[in-house]
Amino acid sequence: MPLGSARFGLLGGADLGSLKLIQSQSFSSVSSVAFESIEESTYDVHLLTLYANRPSSSGTGYFGFQLRESGTYETANVYDAAWIFDSVADSGNYVNTTGDNVMQMGTGTSHTCKITGYAYFYNLGDSSVHSGMTFHHMIPETSGTSFSSYGGSLLPQASTVDGIKMTWDVGDNISGYATLYGLGA
């Protein structure tokens, strides 16, 4: 086979662009959901898809992720993030934060809403580089102030990450489902 074909993964047996289901979870009345068998030594990229229902509007709720390093979740104020959000009420905003206790997935909301979206995680099993996440989501609120966000977050320390926890900082009774995939191998 010509060398050019090998460069494009056409040698047969290569499955570089496929998604492999790692775990799917349904949840009800929780404030966090953990994925603790993420096959970090197999996959450089992970995809997490999400649907969550926030049934109440008690306080502004921020949704995000905490990463587990060697069996312990990083809960200190170490995550950095930046994102853009746009809503039907305004022309959009740019936000950046440093020193958060979660990898924020966009702006918070104080309304009853449903969150649909996805996040890609990079380098979780590679202890020589920082772990990162990019995301996109849509939040249609019952108040009519729906918005969409996209951006990314970083754990700015080199470590092996062996788990991902989704968390809501207001402890609302969140229900929904999430699926974690490994990309290529």
PDB file of C-alpha atoms in Angstrom:
ATOM      1  CA  MET A   1       0.000   0.000   0.000  1.00  0.00           C
ATOM      2  CA  PRO A   2       1.359   3.463  -0.804  1.00  0.00           C
ATOM      3  CA  LEU A   3       2.796   5.489   2.065  1.00  0.00           C
ATOM      4  CA  GLY A   4       0.117   8.170   1.541  1.00  0.00           C
ATOM      5  CA  SER A   5      -2.605   5.623   2.328  1.00  0.00           C
ATOM      6  CA  ALA A   6      -0.851   4.687   5.551  1.00  0.00           C
ATOM      7  CA  ARG A   7      -0.798   8.331   6.623  1.00  0.00           C
ATOM      8  CA  PHE A   8      -4.577   8.503   6.277  1.00  0.00           C
ATOM      9  CA  GLY A   9      -5.154   5.302   8.268  1.00  0.00           C
ATOM     10  CA  LEU A  10      -6.228   3.259   5.259  1.00  0.00           C
ATOM     11  CA  LEU A  11      -4.165   0.187   6.101  1.00  0.00           C
ATOM     12  CA  GLY A  12      -7.163  -1.665   7.480  1.00  0.00           C
ATOM     13  CA  GLY A  13      -7.749  -2.488  11.109  1.00  0.00           C
ATOM     14  CA  ALA A  14      -7.210   1.141  12.138  1.00  0.00           C
ATOM     15  CA  ASP A  15     -10.217   2.552  13.974  1.00  0.00           C
ATOM     16  CA  LEU A  16      -8.867   6.028  14.648  1.00  0.00           C
ATOM     17  CA  GLY A  17     -12.063   8.057  14.328  1.00  0.00           C
ATOM     18  CA  SER A  18     -14.519   5.794  16.082  1.00  0.00           C
ATOM     19  CA  LEU A  19     -16.294   6.335  19.377  1.00  0.00           C
ATOM     20  CA  LYS A  20     -16.300   3.560  21.951  1.00  0.00           C
ATOM     21  CA  LEU A  21     -18.967   3.604  24.628  1.00  0.00           C
ATOM     22  CA  ILE A  22     -17.300   3.579  28.052  1.00  0.00           C
ATOM     23  CA  GLN A  23     -20.300   4.173  30.312  1.00  0.00           C
ATOM     24  CA  SER A  24     -23.840   5.537  30.242  1.00  0.00           C
ATOM     25  CA  GLN A  25     -25.604   6.767  33.384  1.00  0.00           C
ATOM     26  CA  SER A  26     -29.125   7.859  34.228  1.00  0.00           C
ATOM     27  CA  PHE A  27     -29.498   9.908  37.399  1.00  0.00           C
ATOM     28  CA  SER A  28     -32.307  11.354  39.466  1.00  0.00           C
ATOM     29  CA  SER A  29     -32.374  13.880  42.319  1.00  0.00           C
ATOM     30  CA  VAL A  30     -28.581  14.235  42.631  1.00  0.00           C
ATOM     31  CA  SER A  31     -26.051  17.058  42.847  1.00  0.00           C
ATOM     32  CA  SER A  32     -23.182  15.147  41.185  1.00  0.00           C
ATOM     33  CA  VAL A  33     -22.499  12.165  38.920  1.00  0.00           C
ATOM     34  CA  ALA A  34     -19.120  10.403  38.685  1.00  0.00           C
ATOM     35  CA  PHE A  35     -17.462   8.424  35.906  1.00  0.00           C
ATOM     36  CA  GLU A  36     -14.658   6.484  37.602  1.00  0.00           C
ATOM     37  CA  SER A  37     -13.648   3.910  34.982  1.00  0.00           C
ATOM     38  CA  ILE A  38     -12.705   6.174  32.090  1.00  0.00           C
ATOM     39  CA  GLU A  39     -10.041   4.026  30.377  1.00  0.00           C
ATOM     40  CA  GLU A  40      -7.575   6.923  30.510  1.00  0.00           C
ATOM     41  CA  SER A  41      -4.644   4.739  29.473  1.00  0.00           C
ATOM     42  CA  THR A  42      -6.467   3.757  26.265  1.00  0.00           C
ATOM     43  CA  TYR A  43      -7.941   7.065  25.062  1.00  0.00           C
ATOM     44  CA  ASP A  44      -6.313  10.483  24.590  1.00  0.00           C
ATOM     45  CA  VAL A  45      -9.709  12.090  23.932  1.00  0.00           C
ATOM     46  CA  HIS A  46     -13.013  11.495  25.747  1.00  0.00           C
ATOM     47  CA  LEU A  47     -16.465  12.758  24.760  1.00  0.00           C
ATOM     48  CA  LEU A  48     -19.188  13.242  27.361  1.00  0.00           C
ATOM     49  CA  THR A  49     -22.751  13.934  26.202  1.00  0.00           C
ATOM     50  CA  LEU A  50     -25.301  15.297  28.655  1.00  0.00           C
ATOM     51  CA  TYR A  51     -28.976  15.987  29.208  1.00  0.00           C
ATOM     52  CA  ALA A  52     -29.921  17.344  32.648  1.00  0.00           C
ATOM     53  CA  ASN A  53     -33.102  18.816  34.079  1.00  0.00           C
ATOM     54  CA  ARG A  54     -32.875  21.435  36.828  1.00  0.00           C
ATOM     55  CA  PRO A  55     -36.398  21.452  38.273  1.00  0.00           C
ATOM     56  CA  SER A  56     -36.060  24.378  40.676  1.00  0.00           C
ATOM     57  CA  SER A  57     -34.671  27.886  40.682  1.00  0.00           C
ATOM     58  CA  SER A  58     -33.067  28.042  44.124  1.00  0.00           C
ATOM     59  CA  GLY A  59     -29.992  30.218  43.624  1.00  0.00           C
ATOM     60  CA  THR A  60     -27.701  30.569  40.644  1.00  0.00           C
ATOM     61  CA  GLY A  61     -26.461  27.127  39.672  1.00  0.00           C
ATOM     62  CA  TYR A  62     -23.110  26.586  38.006  1.00  0.00           C
ATOM     63  CA  PHE A  63     -22.514  23.290  36.281  1.00  0.00           C
ATOM     64  CA  GLY A  64     -19.011  21.912  35.880  1.00  0.00           C
ATOM     65  CA  PHE A  65     -16.571  19.043  36.193  1.00  0.00           C
ATOM     66  CA  GLN A  66     -13.982  17.982  38.731  1.00  0.00           C
ATOM     67  CA  LEU A  67     -11.180  15.634  37.692  1.00  0.00           C
ATOM     68  CA  ARG A  68      -9.912  12.726  39.778  1.00  0.00           C
ATOM     69  CA  GLU A  69      -6.143  12.335  40.139  1.00  0.00           C
ATOM     70  CA  SER A  70      -4.922   8.981  41.474  1.00  0.00           C
ATOM     71  CA  GLY A  71      -8.282   8.271  43.097  1.00  0.00           C
ATOM     72  CA  THR A  72      -8.825  11.721  44.661  1.00  0.00           C
ATOM     73  CA  TYR A  73     -11.008  14.443  43.127  1.00  0.00           C
ATOM     74  CA  GLU A  74      -9.298  17.808  42.675  1.00  0.00           C
ATOM     75  CA  THR A  75     -11.640  20.126  44.597  1.00  0.00           C
ATOM     76  CA  ALA A  76      -9.210  22.993  45.274  1.00  0.00           C
ATOM     77  CA  ASN A  77      -9.488  26.311  43.428  1.00  0.00           C
ATOM     78  CA  VAL A  78      -7.118  25.333  40.603  1.00  0.00           C
ATOM     79  CA  TYR A  79      -9.203  25.215  37.380  1.00  0.00           C
ATOM     80  CA  ASP A  80      -9.080  27.950  34.722  1.00  0.00           C
ATOM     81  CA  ALA A  81     -11.827  28.555  32.146  1.00  0.00           C
ATOM     82  CA  ALA A  82     -12.998  30.845  29.360  1.00  0.00           C
ATOM     83  CA  TRP A  83     -16.256  30.820  27.442  1.00  0.00           C
ATOM     84  CA  ILE A  84     -18.640  32.851  25.337  1.00  0.00           C
ATOM     85  CA  PHE A  85     -22.369  32.824  25.911  1.00  0.00           C
ATOM     86  CA  ASP A  86     -25.224  34.298  23.963  1.00  0.00           C
ATOM     87  CA  SER A  87     -28.813  34.649  25.048  1.00  0.00           C
ATOM     88  CA  VAL A  88     -32.093  35.880  23.642  1.00  0.00           C
ATOM     89  CA  ALA A  89     -31.913  38.750  26.149  1.00  0.00           C
ATOM     90  CA  ASP A  90     -28.556  40.245  25.102  1.00  0.00           C
ATOM     91  CA  SER A  91     -25.843  40.138  22.477  1.00  0.00           C
ATOM     92  CA  GLY A  92     -23.542  37.784  24.364  1.00  0.00           C
ATOM     93  CA  ASN A  93     -20.622  37.986  26.696  1.00  0.00           C
ATOM     94  CA  TYR A  94     -17.097  36.683  27.132  1.00  0.00           C
ATOM     95  CA  VAL A  95     -16.131  35.295  30.544  1.00  0.00           C
ATOM     96  CA  ASN A  96     -12.820  34.033  31.874  1.00  0.00           C
ATOM     97  CA  THR A  97     -12.006  32.746  35.343  1.00  0.00           C
ATOM     98  CA  THR A  98      -8.986  31.423  37.188  1.00  0.00           C
ATOM     99  CA  GLY A  99      -8.798  29.497  40.404  1.00  0.00           C
ATOM    100  CA  ASP A 100     -12.231  27.833  40.325  1.00  0.00           C
ATOM    101  CA  ASN A 101     -13.079  24.615  42.154  1.00  0.00           C
ATOM    102  CA  VAL A 102     -14.676  23.155  38.984  1.00  0.00           C
ATOM    103  CA  MET A 103     -14.074  23.197  35.238  1.00  0.00           C
ATOM    104  CA  GLN A 104     -17.081  25.413  34.559  1.00  0.00           C
ATOM    105  CA  MET A 105     -19.298  24.527  31.636  1.00  0.00           C
ATOM    106  CA  GLY A 106     -20.497  28.024  30.889  1.00  0.00           C
ATOM    107  CA  THR A 107     -22.440  30.552  32.832  1.00  0.00           C
ATOM    108  CA  GLY A 108     -24.777  29.776  35.709  1.00  0.00           C
ATOM    109  CA  THR A 109     -28.519  30.123  35.743  1.00  0.00           C
ATOM    110  CA  SER A 110     -31.039  30.873  38.455  1.00  0.00           C
ATOM    111  CA  HIS A 111     -34.006  29.450  36.519  1.00  0.00           C
ATOM    112  CA  THR A 112     -35.656  26.112  36.017  1.00  0.00           C
ATOM    113  CA  CYS A 113     -34.000  24.731  32.890  1.00  0.00           C
ATOM    114  CA  LYS A 114     -32.825  21.770  30.870  1.00  0.00           C
ATOM    115  CA  ILE A 115     -29.151  21.518  29.896  1.00  0.00           C
ATOM    116  CA  THR A 116     -28.163  19.681  26.719  1.00  0.00           C
ATOM    117  CA  GLY A 117     -24.594  19.596  25.532  1.00  0.00           C
ATOM    118  CA  TYR A 118     -21.276  17.863  25.217  1.00  0.00           C
ATOM    119  CA  ALA A 119     -17.705  18.178  26.443  1.00  0.00           C
ATOM    120  CA  TYR A 120     -14.461  16.843  24.996  1.00  0.00           C
ATOM    121  CA  PHE A 121     -11.666  16.007  27.473  1.00  0.00           C
ATOM    122  CA  TYR A 122      -8.037  15.883  26.354  1.00  0.00           C
ATOM    123  CA  ASN A 123      -4.863  14.246  27.732  1.00  0.00           C
ATOM    124  CA  LEU A 124      -6.501  12.768  30.849  1.00  0.00           C
ATOM    125  CA  GLY A 125      -4.164   9.777  30.984  1.00  0.00           C
ATOM    126  CA  ASP A 126      -0.972  11.665  30.126  1.00  0.00           C
ATOM    127  CA  SER A 127       0.860  12.761  33.280  1.00  0.00           C
ATOM    128  CA  SER A 128       3.334  14.867  31.275  1.00  0.00           C
ATOM    129  CA  VAL A 129       0.809  17.517  30.135  1.00  0.00           C
ATOM    130  CA  HIS A 130      -2.152  19.496  31.467  1.00  0.00           C
ATOM    131  CA  SER A 131      -5.675  18.082  31.086  1.00  0.00           C
ATOM    132  CA  GLY A 132      -8.214  20.199  29.234  1.00  0.00           C
ATOM    133  CA  MET A 133     -11.870  20.308  28.265  1.00  0.00           C
ATOM    134  CA  THR A 134     -13.873  22.059  25.538  1.00  0.00           C
ATOM    135  CA  PHE A 135     -17.664  22.251  25.577  1.00  0.00           C
ATOM    136  CA  HIS A 136     -20.844  23.472  23.936  1.00  0.00           C
ATOM    137  CA  HIS A 137     -24.316  23.492  25.466  1.00  0.00           C
ATOM    138  CA  MET A 138     -27.800  24.946  25.138  1.00  0.00           C
ATOM    139  CA  ILE A 139     -29.938  25.904  28.126  1.00  0.00           C
ATOM    140  CA  PRO A 140     -33.585  26.592  27.330  1.00  0.00           C
ATOM    141  CA  GLU A 141     -34.963  28.191  30.509  1.00  0.00           C
ATOM    142  CA  THR A 142     -38.636  28.197  31.444  1.00  0.00           C
ATOM    143  CA  SER A 143     -38.374  31.978  31.929  1.00  0.00           C
ATOM    144  CA  GLY A 144     -37.730  32.405  28.197  1.00  0.00           C
ATOM    145  CA  THR A 145     -34.135  33.604  28.692  1.00  0.00           C
ATOM    146  CA  SER A 146     -32.462  30.713  26.922  1.00  0.00           C
ATOM    147  CA  PHE A 147     -28.783  30.801  26.107  1.00  0.00           C
ATOM    148  CA  SER A 148     -25.943  28.840  24.608  1.00  0.00           C
ATOM    149  CA  SER A 149     -22.303  28.685  25.697  1.00  0.00           C
ATOM    150  CA  TYR A 150     -19.083  27.332  24.267  1.00  0.00           C
ATOM    151  CA  GLY A 151     -15.568  27.434  25.581  1.00  0.00           C
ATOM    152  CA  GLY A 152     -13.009  25.463  27.507  1.00  0.00           C
ATOM    153  CA  SER A 153     -11.351  24.808  30.813  1.00  0.00           C
ATOM    154  CA  LEU A 154      -7.975  23.587  32.012  1.00  0.00           C
ATOM    155  CA  LEU A 155      -6.468  21.794  34.986  1.00  0.00           C
ATOM    156  CA  PRO A 156      -3.121  23.650  34.895  1.00  0.00           C
ATOM    157  CA  GLN A 157      -1.007  20.912  36.435  1.00  0.00           C
ATOM    158  CA  ALA A 158       0.450  17.775  34.899  1.00  0.00           C
ATOM    159  CA  SER A 159      -1.155  14.648  36.352  1.00  0.00           C
ATOM    160  CA  THR A 160      -2.877  11.407  35.406  1.00  0.00           C
ATOM    161  CA  VAL A 161      -6.646  11.839  35.555  1.00  0.00           C
ATOM    162  CA  ASP A 162      -8.618   8.645  36.259  1.00  0.00           C
ATOM    163  CA  GLY A 163     -12.141   9.986  36.796  1.00  0.00           C
ATOM    164  CA  ILE A 164     -14.588  12.752  35.856  1.00  0.00           C
ATOM    165  CA  LYS A 165     -17.320  14.075  38.136  1.00  0.00           C
ATOM    166  CA  MET A 166     -20.140  16.345  36.941  1.00  0.00           C
ATOM    167  CA  THR A 167     -21.301  18.644  39.721  1.00  0.00           C
ATOM    168  CA  TRP A 168     -23.795  21.428  40.385  1.00  0.00           C
ATOM    169  CA  ASP A 169     -22.707  23.932  43.018  1.00  0.00           C
ATOM    170  CA  VAL A 170     -26.171  24.688  44.414  1.00  0.00           C
ATOM    171  CA  GLY A 171     -26.898  21.020  45.166  1.00  0.00           C
ATOM    172  CA  ASP A 172     -30.158  21.017  43.222  1.00  0.00           C
ATOM    173  CA  ASN A 173     -31.989  17.784  42.597  1.00  0.00           C
ATOM    174  CA  ILE A 174     -30.737  17.250  39.049  1.00  0.00           C
ATOM    175  CA  SER A 175     -32.105  14.436  36.885  1.00  0.00           C
ATOM    176  CA  GLY A 176     -31.079  13.252  33.434  1.00  0.00           C
ATOM    177  CA  TYR A 177     -28.538  11.089  31.678  1.00  0.00           C
ATOM    178  CA  ALA A 178     -24.934  11.283  30.512  1.00  0.00           C
ATOM    179  CA  THR A 179     -22.742   9.107  28.327  1.00  0.00           C
ATOM    180  CA  LEU A 180     -18.948   8.891  28.212  1.00  0.00           C
ATOM    181  CA  TYR A 181     -17.095   7.740  25.085  1.00  0.00           C
ATOM    182  CA  GLY A 182     -13.457   7.153  24.219  1.00  0.00           C
ATOM    183  CA  LEU A 183     -12.376   8.529  20.839  1.00  0.00           C
ATOM    184  CA  GLY A 184     -10.155   6.374  18.625  1.00  0.00           C
ATOM    185  CA  ALA A 185      -7.483   4.096  20.027  1.00  0.00           C
TER     186      ALA A 185
END
